[in-house]
mmCIF file of C-alpha atoms in Angstrom:
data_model
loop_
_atom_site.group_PDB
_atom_site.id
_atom_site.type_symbol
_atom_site.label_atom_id
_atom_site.label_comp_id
_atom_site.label_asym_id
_atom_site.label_seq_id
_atom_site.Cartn_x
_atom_site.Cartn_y
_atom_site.Cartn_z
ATOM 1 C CA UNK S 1 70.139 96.520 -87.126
ATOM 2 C CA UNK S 2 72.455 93.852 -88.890
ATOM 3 C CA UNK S 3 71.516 90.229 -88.358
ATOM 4 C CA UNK S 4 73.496 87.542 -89.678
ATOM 5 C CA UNK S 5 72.690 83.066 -90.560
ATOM 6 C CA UNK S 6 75.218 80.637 -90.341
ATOM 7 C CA UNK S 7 74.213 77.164 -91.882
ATOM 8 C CA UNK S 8 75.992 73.884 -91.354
ATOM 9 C CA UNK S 9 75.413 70.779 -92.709
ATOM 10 C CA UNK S 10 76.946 67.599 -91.546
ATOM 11 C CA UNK S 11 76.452 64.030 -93.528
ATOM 12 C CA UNK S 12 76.821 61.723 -90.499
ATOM 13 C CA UNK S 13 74.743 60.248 -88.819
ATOM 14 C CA UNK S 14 73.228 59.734 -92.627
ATOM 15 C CA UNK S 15 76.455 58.044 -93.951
ATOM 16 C CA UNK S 16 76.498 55.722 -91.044
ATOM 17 C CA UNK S 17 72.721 55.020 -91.084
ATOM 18 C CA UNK S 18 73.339 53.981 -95.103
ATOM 19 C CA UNK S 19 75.913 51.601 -94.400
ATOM 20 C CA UNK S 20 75.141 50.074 -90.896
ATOM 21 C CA UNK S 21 71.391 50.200 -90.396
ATOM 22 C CA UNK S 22 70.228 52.844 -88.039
ATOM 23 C CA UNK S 23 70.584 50.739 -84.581
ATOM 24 C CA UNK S 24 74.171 50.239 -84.906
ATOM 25 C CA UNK S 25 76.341 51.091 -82.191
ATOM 26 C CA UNK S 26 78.391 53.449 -84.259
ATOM 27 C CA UNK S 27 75.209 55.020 -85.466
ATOM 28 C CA UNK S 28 74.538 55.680 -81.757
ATOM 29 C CA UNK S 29 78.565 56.925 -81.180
ATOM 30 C CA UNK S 30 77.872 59.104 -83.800
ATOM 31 C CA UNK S 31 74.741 61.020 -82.486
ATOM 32 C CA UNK S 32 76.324 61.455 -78.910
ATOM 33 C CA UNK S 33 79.205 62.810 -80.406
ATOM 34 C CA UNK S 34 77.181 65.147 -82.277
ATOM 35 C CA UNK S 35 74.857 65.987 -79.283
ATOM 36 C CA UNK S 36 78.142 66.842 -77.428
ATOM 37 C CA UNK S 37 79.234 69.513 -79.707
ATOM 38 C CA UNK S 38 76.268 71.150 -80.200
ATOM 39 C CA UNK S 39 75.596 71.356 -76.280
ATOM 40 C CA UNK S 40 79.444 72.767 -76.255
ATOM 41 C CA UNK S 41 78.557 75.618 -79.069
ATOM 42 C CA UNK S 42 75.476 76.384 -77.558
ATOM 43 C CA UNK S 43 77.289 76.772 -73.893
ATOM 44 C CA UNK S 44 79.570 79.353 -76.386
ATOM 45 C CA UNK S 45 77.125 81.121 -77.916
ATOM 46 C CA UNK S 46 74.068 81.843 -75.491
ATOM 47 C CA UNK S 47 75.073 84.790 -73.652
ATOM 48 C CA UNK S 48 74.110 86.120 -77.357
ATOM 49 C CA UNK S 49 71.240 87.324 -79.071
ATOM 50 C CA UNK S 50 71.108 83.844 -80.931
ATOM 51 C CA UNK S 51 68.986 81.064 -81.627
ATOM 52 C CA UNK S 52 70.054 77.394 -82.532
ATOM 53 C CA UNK S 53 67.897 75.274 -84.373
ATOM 54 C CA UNK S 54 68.892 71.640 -85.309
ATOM 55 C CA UNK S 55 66.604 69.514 -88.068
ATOM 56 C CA UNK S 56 66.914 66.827 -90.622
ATOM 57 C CA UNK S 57 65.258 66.289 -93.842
ATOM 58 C CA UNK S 58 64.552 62.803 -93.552
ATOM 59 C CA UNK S 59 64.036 59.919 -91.446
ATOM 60 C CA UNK S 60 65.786 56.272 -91.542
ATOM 61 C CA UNK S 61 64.661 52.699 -91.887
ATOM 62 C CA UNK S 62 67.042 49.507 -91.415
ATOM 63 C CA UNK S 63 66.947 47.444 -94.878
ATOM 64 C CA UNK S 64 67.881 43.933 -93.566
ATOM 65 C CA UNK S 65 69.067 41.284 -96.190
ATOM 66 C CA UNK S 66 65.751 39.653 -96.299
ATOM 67 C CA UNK S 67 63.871 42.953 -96.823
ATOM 68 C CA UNK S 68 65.852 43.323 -100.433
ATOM 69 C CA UNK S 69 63.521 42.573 -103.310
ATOM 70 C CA UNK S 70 64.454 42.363 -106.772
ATOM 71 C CA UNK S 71 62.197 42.503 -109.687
ATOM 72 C CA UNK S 72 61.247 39.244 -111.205
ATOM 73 C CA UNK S 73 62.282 38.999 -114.979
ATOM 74 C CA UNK S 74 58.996 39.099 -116.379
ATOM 75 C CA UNK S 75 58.748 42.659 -114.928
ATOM 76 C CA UNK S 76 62.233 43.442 -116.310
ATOM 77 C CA UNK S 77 61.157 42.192 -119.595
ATOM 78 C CA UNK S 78 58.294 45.236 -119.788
ATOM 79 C CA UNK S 79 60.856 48.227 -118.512
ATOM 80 C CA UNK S 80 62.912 50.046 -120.261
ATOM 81 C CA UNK S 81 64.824 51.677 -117.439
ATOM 82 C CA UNK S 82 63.593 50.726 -113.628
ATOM 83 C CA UNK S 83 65.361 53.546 -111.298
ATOM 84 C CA UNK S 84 65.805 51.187 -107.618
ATOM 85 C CA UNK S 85 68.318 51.579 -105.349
ATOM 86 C CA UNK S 86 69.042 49.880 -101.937
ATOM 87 C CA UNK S 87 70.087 53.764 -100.282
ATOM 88 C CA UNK S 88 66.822 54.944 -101.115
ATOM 89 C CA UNK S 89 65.772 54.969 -104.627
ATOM 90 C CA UNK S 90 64.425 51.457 -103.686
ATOM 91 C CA UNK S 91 61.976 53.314 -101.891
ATOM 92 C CA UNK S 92 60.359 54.812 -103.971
ATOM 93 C CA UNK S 93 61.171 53.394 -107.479
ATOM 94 C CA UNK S 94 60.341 54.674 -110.801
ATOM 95 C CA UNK S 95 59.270 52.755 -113.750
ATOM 96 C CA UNK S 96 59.893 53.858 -117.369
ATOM 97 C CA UNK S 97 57.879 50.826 -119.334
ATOM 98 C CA UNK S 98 58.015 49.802 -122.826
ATOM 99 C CA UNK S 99 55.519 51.059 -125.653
ATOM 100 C CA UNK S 100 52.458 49.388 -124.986
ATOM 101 C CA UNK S 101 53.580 47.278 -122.409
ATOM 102 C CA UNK S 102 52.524 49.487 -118.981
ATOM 103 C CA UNK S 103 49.421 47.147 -118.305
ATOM 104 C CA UNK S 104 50.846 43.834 -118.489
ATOM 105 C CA UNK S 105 53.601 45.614 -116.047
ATOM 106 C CA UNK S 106 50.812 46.269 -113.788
ATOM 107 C CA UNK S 107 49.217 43.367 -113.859
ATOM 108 C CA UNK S 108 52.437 40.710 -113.556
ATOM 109 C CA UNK S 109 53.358 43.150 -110.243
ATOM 110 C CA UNK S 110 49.764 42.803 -108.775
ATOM 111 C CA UNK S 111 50.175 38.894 -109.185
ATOM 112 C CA UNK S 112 54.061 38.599 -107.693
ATOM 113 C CA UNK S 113 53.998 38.127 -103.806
ATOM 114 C CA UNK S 114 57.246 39.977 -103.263
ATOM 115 C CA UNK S 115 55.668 43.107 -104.171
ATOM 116 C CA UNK S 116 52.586 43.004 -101.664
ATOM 117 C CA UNK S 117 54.676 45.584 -99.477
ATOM 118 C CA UNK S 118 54.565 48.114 -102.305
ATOM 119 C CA UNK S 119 52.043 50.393 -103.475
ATOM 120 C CA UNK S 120 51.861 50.968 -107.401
ATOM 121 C CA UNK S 121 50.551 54.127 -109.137
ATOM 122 C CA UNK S 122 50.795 55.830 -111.818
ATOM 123 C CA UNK S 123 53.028 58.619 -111.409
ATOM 124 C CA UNK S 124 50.567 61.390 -112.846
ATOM 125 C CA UNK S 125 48.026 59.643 -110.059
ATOM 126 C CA UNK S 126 50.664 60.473 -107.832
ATOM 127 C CA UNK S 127 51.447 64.040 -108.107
ATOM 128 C CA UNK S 128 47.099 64.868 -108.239
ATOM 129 C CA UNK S 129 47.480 63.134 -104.994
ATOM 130 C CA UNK S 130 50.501 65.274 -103.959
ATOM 131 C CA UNK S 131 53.086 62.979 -103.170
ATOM 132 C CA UNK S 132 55.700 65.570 -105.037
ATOM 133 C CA UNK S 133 54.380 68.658 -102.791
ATOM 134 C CA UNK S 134 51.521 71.475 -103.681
ATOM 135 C CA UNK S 135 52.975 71.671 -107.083
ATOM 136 C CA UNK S 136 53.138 69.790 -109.796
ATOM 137 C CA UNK S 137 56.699 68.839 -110.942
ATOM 138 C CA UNK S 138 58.217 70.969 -113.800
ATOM 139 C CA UNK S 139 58.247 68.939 -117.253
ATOM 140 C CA UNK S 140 61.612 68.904 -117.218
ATOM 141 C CA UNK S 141 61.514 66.761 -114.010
ATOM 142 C CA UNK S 142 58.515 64.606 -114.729
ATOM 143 C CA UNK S 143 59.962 63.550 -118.067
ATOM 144 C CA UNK S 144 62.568 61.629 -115.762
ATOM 145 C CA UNK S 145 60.164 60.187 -113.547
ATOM 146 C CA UNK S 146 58.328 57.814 -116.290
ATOM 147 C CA UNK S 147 54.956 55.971 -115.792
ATOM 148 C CA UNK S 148 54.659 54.367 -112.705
ATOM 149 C CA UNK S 149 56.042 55.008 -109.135
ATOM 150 C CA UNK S 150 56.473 52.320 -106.438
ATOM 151 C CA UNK S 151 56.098 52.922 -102.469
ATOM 152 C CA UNK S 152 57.066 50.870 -99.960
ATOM 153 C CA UNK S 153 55.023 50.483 -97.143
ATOM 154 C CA UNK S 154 57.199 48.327 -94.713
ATOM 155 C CA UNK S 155 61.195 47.756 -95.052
ATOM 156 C CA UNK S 156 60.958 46.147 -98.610
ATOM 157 C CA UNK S 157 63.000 48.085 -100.720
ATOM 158 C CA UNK S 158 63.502 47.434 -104.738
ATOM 159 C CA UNK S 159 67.532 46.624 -105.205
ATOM 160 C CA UNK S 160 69.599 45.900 -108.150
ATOM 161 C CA UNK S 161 70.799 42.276 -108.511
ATOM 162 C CA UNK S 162 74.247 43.514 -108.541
ATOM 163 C CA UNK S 163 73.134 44.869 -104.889
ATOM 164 C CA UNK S 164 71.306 41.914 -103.707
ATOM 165 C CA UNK S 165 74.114 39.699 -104.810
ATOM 166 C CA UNK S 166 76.603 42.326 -102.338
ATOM 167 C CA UNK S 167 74.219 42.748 -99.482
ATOM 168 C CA UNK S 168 71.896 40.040 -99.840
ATOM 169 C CA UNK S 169 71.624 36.828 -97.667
ATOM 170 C CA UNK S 170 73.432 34.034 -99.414
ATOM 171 C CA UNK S 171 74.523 30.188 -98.452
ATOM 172 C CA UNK S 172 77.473 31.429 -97.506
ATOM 173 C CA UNK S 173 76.904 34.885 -96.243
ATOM 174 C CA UNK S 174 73.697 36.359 -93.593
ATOM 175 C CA UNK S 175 74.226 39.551 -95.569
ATOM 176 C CA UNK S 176 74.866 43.017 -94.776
ATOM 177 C CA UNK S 177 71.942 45.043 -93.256
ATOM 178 C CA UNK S 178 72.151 48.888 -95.048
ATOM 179 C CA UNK S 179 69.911 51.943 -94.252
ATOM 180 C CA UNK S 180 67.391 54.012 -96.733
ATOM 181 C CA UNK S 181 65.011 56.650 -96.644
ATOM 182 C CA UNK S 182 62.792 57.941 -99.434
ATOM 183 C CA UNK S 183 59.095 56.259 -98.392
ATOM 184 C CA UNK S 184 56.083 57.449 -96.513
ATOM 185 C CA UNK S 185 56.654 55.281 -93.265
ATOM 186 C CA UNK S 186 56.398 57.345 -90.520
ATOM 187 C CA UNK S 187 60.345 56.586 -89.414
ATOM 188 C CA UNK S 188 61.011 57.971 -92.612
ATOM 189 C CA UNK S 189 59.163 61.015 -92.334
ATOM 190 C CA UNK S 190 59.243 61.927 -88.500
ATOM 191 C CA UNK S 191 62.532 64.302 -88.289
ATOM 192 C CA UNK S 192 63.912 66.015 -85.350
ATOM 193 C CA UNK S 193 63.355 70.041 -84.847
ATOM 194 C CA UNK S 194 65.273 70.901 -81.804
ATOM 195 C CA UNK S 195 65.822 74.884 -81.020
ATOM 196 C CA UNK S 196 67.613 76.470 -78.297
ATOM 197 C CA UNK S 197 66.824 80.276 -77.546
ATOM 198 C CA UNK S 198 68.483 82.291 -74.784
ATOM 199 C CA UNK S 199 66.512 82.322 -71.061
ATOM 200 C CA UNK S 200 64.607 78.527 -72.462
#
């Protein structure tokens, strides 16, 4: 009784999302024209014993230019690596802080208003509260993840200045609006499962 799987991945709408925001009218171009083939493979296909199932692994917020944040110096000053990123690492941003210097960190980012939209925890607080999954992450991985972990809770999202200075509102430019994923917000973690069976 041979059965067979066919798996297909496509990087659009993601790509789109990334570099227009996710309410862009190409964004929405791009999702009929992917609705439109999968209604034409599925009109192929269901006179067979098949299923179709279409999902996503992750949602999409809009990033405007005003919802960019970069860390203040005297946070810099305590790092020695900060891992941010406007396409999603921003999202969720790891912290690798000097020797010694991990509570001062802490308390300069509880005392700088630009951070209020982000939650701050220790990352070994974070995986006992499973934010990594049921298991805790191999040491090979947590070794790259540092000391403290950042979440946004709104469309803040941690940037480089060599990002805000590209995408960032400026005297001369309103900025470019980008898309991300990588939080807890439910827009970023509601995902589409969408199955077609023969006779539904």
């Amino acid at each position: 009784d041979w059965k067979s799987f066919i798996y297909m991945y496509t990087s659009h709408p993601d790509k789109h999302m990334h570099e227009l925001g996710i309410s862009h009218h190409e964004v929405t171009n791009v999702l009929c024209g992917i609705s439109d083939g999968l209604e034409r493979l599925w009109q192929r296909v269901k006179m067979l014993d098949v299923a179709l199932l279409v999902t996503a692994d992750h949602g999409h917020v809009t990033v405007e230019p005003d919802d960019m944040v970069v860390l203040p110096q005297r946070l810099l000053d305590c790092l020695e690596y900060a891992n941010v990123g406007v396409h999603g690492k921003g999202r969720h941003a790891f912290f690798h802080c000097r020797s010694g210097r991990q509570e001062e960190f802490q308390q300069a980012w509880d005392e700088e208003p630009s951070l209020s939209s982000f939650i701050l925890l220790p990352v070994d607080v974070a995986v006992e509260e499973g934010l990594f999954g049921p298991e805790a992450p191999l040491p090979a991985a947590r070794a790259r993840m540092g000391d403290l972990l950042a979440v946004s809770t709104t469309a803040k999202t941690l940037v480089s200045p060599k990002e805000a200075s590209r995408f960032g509102r400026s005297e001369t430019s309103p900025g470019l609006k980008q898309g991300a994923h990588g939080s807890l917000t439910p827009a970023e973690m509601r995902i589409p499962w969408c199955l077609w069976v023969p006779g539904a």
